[in-house]
Short mmCIF file of C-alpha atoms in Angstrom, two decimals:
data_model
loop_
_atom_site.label_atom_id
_atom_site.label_comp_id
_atom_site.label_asym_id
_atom_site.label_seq_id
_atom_site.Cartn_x
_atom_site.Cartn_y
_atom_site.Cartn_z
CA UNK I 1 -58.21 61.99 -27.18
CA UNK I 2 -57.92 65.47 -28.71
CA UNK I 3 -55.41 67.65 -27.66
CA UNK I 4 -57.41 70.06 -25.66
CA UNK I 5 -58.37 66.92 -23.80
CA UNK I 6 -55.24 65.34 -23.50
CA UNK I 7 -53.16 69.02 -21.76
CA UNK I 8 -56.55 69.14 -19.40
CA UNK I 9 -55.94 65.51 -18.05
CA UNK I 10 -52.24 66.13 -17.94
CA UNK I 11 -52.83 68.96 -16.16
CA UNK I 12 -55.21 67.37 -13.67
CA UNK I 13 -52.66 64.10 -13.14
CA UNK I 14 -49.48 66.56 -12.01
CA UNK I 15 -51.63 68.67 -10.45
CA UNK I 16 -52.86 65.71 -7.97
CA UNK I 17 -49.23 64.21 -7.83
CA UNK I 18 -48.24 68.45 -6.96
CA UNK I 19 -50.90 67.98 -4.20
CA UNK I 20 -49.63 64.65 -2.96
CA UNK I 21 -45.59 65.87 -2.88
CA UNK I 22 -47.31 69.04 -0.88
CA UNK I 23 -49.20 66.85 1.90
CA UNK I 24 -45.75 64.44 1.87
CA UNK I 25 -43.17 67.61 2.31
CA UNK I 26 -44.65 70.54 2.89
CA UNK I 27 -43.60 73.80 1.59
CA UNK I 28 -44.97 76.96 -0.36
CA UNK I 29 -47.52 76.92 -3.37
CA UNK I 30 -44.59 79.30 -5.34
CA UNK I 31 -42.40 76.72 -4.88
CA UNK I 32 -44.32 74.02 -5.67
CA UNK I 33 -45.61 75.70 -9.28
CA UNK I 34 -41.64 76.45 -10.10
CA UNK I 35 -40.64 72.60 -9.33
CA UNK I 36 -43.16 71.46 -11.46
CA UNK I 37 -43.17 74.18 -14.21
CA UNK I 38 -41.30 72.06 -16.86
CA UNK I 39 -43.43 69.17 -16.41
CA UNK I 40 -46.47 71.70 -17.39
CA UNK I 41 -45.53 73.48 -20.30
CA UNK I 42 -47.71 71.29 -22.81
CA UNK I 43 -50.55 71.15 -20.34
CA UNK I 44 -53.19 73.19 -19.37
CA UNK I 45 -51.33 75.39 -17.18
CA UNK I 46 -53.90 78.00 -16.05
CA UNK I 47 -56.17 74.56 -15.07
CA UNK I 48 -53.02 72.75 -13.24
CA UNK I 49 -52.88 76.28 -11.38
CA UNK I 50 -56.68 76.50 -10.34
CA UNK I 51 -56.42 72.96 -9.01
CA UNK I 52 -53.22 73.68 -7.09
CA UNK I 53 -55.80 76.77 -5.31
CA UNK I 54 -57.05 73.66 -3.03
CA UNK I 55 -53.93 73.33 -1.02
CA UNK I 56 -55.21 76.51 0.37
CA UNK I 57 -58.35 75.54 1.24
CA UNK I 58 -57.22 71.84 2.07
CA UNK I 59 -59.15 71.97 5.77
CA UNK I 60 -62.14 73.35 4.68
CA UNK I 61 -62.34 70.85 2.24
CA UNK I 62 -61.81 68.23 5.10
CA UNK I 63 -64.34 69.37 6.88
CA UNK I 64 -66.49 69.39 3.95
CA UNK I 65 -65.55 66.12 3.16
CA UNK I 66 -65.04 64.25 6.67
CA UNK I 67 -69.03 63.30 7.29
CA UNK I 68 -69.31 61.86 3.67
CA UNK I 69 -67.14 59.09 4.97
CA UNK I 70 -67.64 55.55 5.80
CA UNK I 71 -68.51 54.78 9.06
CA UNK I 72 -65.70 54.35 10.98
CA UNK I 73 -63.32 55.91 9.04
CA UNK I 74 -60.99 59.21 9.28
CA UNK I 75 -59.21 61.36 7.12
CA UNK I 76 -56.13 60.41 8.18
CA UNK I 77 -57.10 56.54 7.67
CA UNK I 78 -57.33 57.37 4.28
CA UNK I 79 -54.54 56.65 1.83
CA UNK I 80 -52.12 59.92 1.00
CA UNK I 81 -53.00 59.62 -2.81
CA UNK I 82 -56.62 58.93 -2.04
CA UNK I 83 -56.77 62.00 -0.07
CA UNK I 84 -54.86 64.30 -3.48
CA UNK I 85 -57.03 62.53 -5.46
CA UNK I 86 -60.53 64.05 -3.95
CA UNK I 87 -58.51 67.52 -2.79
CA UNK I 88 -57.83 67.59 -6.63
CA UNK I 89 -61.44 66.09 -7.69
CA UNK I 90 -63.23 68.63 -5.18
CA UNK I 91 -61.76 71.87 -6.39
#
């Protein structure tokens, strides 16, 4: 993997485990960036960033999202780290 590569996925994996700690506590996107600045300073920064711009939109995406789903199934069925994993993937 070349290093351009390998800051891009970085950035992508703490930016859904940044999502998941958001839907698990709560609290602001500032404070979430600051908590998880360290971890991002040989990453992609301005892409970890741009992901992070879906907890803002988190219910559109839902609602976006919601029909695509098995039959029988609900959002909130779905796994915590499933549900980072496609807010992450969709933005």
């Amino acid at each position: 993997m070349t290093d351009s590569a390998y800051t891009r996925s970085k950035a992508r994996f703490l930016a859904v485990q940044a999502i998941y700690q958001h839907a698990i506590r709560g609290g602001t996107l500032t404070a979430l960036q600051r908590e998880f600045a360290d971890k991002i300073a040989d990453t992609d920064s301005v892409l970890f960033t741009s992901i992070l711009g879906v907890i803002n939109t988190g219910e559109d995406l839902q609602a976006i999202l919601s029909p695509h789903l098995a039959s029988g199934w609900t959002w909130e069925r779905m796994d915590s780290v499933l549900r980072a994993m496609l807010y992450a993937g969709s933005w």
